[in-house]
mmCIF file with all atom_site columns, C-alpha atoms in Angstrom:
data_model
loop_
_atom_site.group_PDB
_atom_site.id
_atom_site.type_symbol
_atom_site.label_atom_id
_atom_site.label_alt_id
_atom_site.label_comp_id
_atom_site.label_asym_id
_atom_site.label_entity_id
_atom_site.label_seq_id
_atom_site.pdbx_PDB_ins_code
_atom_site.Cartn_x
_atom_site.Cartn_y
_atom_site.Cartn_z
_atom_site.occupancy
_atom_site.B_iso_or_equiv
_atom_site.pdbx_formal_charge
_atom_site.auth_seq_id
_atom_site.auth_comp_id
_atom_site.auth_asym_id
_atom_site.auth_atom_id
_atom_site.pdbx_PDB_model_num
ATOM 1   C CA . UNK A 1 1   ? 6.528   28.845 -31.451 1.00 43.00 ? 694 UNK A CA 1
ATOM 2   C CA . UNK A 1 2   ? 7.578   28.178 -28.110 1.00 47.00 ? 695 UNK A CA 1
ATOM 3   C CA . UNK A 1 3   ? 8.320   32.060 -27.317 1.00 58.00 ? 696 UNK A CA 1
ATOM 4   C CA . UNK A 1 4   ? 3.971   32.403 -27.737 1.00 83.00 ? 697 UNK A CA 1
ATOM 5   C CA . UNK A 1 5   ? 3.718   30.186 -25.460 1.00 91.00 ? 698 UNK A CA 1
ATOM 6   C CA . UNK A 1 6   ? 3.285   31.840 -21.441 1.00 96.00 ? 699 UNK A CA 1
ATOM 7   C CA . UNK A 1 7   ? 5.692   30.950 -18.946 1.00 97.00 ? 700 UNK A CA 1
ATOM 8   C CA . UNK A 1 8   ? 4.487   28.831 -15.041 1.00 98.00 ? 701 UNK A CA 1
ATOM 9   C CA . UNK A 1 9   ? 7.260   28.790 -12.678 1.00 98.00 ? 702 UNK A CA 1
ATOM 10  C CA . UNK A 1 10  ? 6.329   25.626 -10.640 1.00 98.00 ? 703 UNK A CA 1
ATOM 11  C CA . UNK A 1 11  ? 7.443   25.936 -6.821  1.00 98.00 ? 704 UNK A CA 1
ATOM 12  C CA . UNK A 1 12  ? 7.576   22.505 -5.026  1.00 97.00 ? 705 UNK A CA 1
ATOM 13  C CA . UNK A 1 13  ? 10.509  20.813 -2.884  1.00 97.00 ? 706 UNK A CA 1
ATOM 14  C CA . UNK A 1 14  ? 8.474   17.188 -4.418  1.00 96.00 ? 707 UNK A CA 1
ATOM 15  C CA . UNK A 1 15  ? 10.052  16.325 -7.747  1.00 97.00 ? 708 UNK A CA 1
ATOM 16  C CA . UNK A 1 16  ? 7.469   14.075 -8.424  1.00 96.00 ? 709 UNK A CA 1
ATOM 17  C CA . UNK A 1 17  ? 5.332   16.425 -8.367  1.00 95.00 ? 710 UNK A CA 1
ATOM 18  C CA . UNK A 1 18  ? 6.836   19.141 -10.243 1.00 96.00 ? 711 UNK A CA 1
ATOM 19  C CA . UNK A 1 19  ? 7.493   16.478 -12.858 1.00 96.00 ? 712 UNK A CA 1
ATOM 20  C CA . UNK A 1 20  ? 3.843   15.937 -12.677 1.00 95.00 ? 713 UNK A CA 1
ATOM 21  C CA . UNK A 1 21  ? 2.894   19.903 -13.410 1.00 96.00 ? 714 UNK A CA 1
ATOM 22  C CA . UNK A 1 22  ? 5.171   19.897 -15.637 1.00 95.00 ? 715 UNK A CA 1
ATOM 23  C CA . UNK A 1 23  ? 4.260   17.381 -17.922 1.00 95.00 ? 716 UNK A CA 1
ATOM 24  C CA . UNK A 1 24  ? 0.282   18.340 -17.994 1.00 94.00 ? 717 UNK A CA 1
ATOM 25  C CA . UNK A 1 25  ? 1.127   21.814 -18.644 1.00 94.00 ? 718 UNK A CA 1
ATOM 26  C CA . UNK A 1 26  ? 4.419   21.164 -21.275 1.00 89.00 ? 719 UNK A CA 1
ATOM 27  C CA . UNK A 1 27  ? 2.235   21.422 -24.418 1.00 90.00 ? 720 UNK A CA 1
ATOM 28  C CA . UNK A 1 28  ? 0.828   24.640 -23.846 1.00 92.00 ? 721 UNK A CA 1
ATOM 29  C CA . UNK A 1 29  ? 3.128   26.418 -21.130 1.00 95.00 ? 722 UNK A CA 1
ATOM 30  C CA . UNK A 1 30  ? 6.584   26.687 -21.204 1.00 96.00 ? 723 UNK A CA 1
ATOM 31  C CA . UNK A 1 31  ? 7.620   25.436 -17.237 1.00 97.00 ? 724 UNK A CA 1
ATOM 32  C CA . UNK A 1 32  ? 10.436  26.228 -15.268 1.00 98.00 ? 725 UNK A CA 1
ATOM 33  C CA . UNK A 1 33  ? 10.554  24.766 -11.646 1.00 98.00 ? 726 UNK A CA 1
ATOM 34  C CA . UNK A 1 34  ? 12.369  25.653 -8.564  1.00 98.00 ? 727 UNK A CA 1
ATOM 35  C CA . UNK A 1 35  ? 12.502  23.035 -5.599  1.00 97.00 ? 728 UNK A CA 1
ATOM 36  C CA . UNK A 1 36  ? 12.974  25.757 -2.787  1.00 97.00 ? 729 UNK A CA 1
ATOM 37  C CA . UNK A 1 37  ? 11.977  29.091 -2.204  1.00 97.00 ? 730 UNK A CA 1
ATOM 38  C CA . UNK A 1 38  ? 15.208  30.434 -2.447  1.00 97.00 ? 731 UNK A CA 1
ATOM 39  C CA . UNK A 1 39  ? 15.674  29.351 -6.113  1.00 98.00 ? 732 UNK A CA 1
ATOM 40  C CA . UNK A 1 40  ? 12.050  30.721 -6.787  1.00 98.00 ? 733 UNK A CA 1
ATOM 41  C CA . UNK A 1 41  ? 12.777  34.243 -5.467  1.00 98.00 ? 734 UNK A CA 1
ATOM 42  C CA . UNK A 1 42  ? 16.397  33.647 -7.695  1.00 98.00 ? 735 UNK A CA 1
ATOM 43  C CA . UNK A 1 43  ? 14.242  32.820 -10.550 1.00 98.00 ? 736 UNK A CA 1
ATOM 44  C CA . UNK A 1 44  ? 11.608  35.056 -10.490 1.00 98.00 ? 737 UNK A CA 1
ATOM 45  C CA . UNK A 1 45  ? 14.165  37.976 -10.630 1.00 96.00 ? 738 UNK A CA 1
ATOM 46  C CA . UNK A 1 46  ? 15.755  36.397 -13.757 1.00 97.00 ? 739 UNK A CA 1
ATOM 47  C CA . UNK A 1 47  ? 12.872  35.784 -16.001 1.00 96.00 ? 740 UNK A CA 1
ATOM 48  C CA . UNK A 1 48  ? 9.331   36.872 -16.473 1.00 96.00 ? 741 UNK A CA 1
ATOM 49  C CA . UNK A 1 49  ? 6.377   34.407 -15.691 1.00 98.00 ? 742 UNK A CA 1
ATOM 50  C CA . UNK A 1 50  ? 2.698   34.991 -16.171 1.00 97.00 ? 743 UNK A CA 1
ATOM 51  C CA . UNK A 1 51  ? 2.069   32.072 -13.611 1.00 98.00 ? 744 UNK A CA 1
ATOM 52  C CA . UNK A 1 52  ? 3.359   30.684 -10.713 1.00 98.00 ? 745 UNK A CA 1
ATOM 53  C CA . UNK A 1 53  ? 2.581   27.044 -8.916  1.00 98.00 ? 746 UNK A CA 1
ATOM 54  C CA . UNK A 1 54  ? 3.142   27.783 -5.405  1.00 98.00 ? 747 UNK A CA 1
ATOM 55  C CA . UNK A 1 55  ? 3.962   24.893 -2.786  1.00 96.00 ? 748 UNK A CA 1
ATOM 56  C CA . UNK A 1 56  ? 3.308   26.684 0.842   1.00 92.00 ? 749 UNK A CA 1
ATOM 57  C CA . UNK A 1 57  ? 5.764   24.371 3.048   1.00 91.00 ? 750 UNK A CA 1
ATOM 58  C CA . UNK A 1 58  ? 8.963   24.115 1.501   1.00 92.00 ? 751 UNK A CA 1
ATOM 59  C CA . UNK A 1 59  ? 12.423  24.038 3.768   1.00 88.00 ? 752 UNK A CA 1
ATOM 60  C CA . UNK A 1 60  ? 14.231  27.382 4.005   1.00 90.00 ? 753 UNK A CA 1
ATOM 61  C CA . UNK A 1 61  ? 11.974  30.210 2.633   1.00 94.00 ? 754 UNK A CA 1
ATOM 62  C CA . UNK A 1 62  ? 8.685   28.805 2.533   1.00 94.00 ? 755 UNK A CA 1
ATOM 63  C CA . UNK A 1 63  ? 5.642   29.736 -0.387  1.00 94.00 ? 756 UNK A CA 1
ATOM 64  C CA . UNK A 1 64  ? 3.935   31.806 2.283   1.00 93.00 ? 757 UNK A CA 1
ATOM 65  C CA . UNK A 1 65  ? 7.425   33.861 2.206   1.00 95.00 ? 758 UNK A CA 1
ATOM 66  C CA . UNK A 1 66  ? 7.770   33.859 -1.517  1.00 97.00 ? 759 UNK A CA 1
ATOM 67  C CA . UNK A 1 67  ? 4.572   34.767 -2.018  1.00 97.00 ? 760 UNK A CA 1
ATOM 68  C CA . UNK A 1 68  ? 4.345   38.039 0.195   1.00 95.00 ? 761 UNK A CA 1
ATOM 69  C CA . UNK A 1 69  ? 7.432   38.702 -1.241  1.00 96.00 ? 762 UNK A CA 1
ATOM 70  C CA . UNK A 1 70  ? 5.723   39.202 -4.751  1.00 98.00 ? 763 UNK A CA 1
ATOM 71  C CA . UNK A 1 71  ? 3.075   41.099 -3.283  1.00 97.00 ? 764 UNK A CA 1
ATOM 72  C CA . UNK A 1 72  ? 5.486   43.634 -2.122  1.00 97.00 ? 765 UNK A CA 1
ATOM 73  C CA . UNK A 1 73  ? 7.514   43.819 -5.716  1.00 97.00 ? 766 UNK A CA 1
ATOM 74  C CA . UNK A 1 74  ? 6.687   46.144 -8.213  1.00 97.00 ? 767 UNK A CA 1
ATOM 75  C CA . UNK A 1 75  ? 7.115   44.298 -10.846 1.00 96.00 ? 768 UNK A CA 1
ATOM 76  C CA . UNK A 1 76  ? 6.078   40.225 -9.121  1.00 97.00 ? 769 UNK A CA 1
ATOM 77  C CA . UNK A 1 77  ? 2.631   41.689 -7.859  1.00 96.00 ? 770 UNK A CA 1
ATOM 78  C CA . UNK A 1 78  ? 0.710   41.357 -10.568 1.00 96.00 ? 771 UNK A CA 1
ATOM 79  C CA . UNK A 1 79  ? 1.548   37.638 -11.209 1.00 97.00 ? 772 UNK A CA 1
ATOM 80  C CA . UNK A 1 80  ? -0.949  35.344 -10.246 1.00 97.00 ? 773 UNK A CA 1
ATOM 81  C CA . UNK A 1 81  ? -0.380  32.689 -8.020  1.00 98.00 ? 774 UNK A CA 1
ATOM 82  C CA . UNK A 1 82  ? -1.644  29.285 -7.610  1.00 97.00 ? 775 UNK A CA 1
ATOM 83  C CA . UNK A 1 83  ? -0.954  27.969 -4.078  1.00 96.00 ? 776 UNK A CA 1
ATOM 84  C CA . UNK A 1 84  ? -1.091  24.282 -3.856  1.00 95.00 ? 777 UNK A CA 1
ATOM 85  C CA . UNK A 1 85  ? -0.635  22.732 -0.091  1.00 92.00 ? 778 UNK A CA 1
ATOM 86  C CA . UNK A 1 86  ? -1.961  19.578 1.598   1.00 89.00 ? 779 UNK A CA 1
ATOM 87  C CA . UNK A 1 87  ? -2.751  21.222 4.409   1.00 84.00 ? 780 UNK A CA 1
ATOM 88  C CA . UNK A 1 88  ? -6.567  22.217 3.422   1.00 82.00 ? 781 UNK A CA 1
ATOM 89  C CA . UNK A 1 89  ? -8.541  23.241 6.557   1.00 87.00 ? 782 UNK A CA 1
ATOM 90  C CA . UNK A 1 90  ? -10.463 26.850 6.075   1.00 90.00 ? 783 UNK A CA 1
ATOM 91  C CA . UNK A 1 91  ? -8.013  28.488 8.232   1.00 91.00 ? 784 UNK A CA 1
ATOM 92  C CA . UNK A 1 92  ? -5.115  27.523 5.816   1.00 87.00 ? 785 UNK A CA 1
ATOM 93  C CA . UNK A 1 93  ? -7.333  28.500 2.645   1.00 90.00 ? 786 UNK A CA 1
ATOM 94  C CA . UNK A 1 94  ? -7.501  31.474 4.168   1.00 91.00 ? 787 UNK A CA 1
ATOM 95  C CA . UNK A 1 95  ? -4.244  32.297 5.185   1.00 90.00 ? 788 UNK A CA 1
ATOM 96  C CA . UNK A 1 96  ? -3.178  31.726 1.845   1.00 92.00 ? 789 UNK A CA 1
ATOM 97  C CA . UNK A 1 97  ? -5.647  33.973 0.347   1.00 93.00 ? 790 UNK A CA 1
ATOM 98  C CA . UNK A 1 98  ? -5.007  36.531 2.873   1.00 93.00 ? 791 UNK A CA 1
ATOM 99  C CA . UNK A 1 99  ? -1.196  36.810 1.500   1.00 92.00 ? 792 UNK A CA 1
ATOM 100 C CA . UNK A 1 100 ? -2.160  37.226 -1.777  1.00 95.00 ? 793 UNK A CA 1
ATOM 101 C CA . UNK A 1 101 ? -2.715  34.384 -3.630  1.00 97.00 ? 794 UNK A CA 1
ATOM 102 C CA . UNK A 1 102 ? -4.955  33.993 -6.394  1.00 97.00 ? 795 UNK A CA 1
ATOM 103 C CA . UNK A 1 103 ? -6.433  30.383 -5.909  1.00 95.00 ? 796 UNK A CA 1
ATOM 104 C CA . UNK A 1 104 ? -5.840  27.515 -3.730  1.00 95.00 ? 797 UNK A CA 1
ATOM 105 C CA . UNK A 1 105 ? -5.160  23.746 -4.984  1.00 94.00 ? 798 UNK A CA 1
ATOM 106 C CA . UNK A 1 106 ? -5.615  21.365 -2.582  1.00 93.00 ? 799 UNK A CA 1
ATOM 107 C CA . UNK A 1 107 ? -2.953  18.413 -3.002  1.00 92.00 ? 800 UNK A CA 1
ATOM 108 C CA . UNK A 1 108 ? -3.627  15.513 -4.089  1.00 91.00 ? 801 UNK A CA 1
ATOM 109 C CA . UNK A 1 109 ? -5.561  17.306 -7.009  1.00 92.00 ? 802 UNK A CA 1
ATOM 110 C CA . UNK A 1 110 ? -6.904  16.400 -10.162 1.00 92.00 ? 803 UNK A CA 1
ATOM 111 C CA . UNK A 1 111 ? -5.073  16.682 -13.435 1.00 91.00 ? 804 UNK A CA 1
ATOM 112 C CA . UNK A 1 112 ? -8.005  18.383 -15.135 1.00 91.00 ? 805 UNK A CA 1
ATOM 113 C CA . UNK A 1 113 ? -8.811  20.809 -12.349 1.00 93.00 ? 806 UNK A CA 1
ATOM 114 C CA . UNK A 1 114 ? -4.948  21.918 -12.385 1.00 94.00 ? 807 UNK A CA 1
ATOM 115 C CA . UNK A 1 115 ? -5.326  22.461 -16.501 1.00 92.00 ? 808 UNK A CA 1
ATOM 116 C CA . UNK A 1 116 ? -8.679  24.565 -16.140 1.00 93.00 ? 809 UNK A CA 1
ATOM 117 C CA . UNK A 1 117 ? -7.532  26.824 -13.141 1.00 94.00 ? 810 UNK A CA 1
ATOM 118 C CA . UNK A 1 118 ? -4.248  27.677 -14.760 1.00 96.00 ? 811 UNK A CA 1
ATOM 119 C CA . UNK A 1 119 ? -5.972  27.982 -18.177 1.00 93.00 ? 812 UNK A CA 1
ATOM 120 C CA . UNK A 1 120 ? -8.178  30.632 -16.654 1.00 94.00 ? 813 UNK A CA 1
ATOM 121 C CA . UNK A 1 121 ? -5.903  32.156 -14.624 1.00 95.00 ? 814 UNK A CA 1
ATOM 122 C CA . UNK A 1 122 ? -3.255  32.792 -17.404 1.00 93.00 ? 815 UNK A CA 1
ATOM 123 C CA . UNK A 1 123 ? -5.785  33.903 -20.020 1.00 79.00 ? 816 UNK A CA 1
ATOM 124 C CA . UNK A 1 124 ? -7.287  36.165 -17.697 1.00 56.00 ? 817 UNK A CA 1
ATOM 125 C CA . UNK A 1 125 ? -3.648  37.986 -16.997 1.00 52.00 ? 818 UNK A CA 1
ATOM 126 C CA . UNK A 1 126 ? -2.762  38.067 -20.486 1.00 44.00 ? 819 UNK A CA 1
#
């Protein structure tokens, strides 16, 4: 049962709250979790995902990186991405949208708002 199940790679240099993703996604997603963006770009060219959680200020590569690196990969562009950040001013909205991501989560978030955007995200990619 658990290969029916789509895959979220969830980006974030906060365990906490990777655990946190995680664990209100577990029953329905199958998540993996990287806590840089060098172990993201490592991951996402071992496995497939049909979702990725996307922190934008991580040390070393940062999401912003990672993320315009998918956009440029044949077979990454088509993934959607969730970017979540605490920085939330329009400008930094923007910027994320600008480099290709597909929503924006503004952290601290709500557990139900994370559940209904990656919901409709996945089941709109698959």
């Amino acid at each position: 049962m658990t290969m029916n199940r789509p895959r979220i790679l969830v980006v974030d240099d906060e365990p906490p709250l990777r655990e946190l993703v995680m664990v209100t996604l577990g029953d329905a997603f199958v998540c993996d979790e990287a806590g840089d963006g060098d172990t993201a770009l490592a991951r996402l060219e071992e496995s497939r995902y049909d979702l990725v959680m996307l922190d934008v200020m991580m040390p070393g590569t940062s999401g912003t990186d990672v993320l315009r690196h998918m956009r440029e990969d044949d077979e990454l562009r088509d993934v959607p991405v969730v970017v979540m950040s605490a920085w939330q001013s329009p400008q930094d909205v923007a910027s994320a949208l600008e480099a290709g991501a597909d929503r924006f989560l503004a952290k601290p978030f709500r557990i139900d708002e994370l559940g209904s955007m990656v919901r409709a995200l996945v089941g709109r990619s698959g």
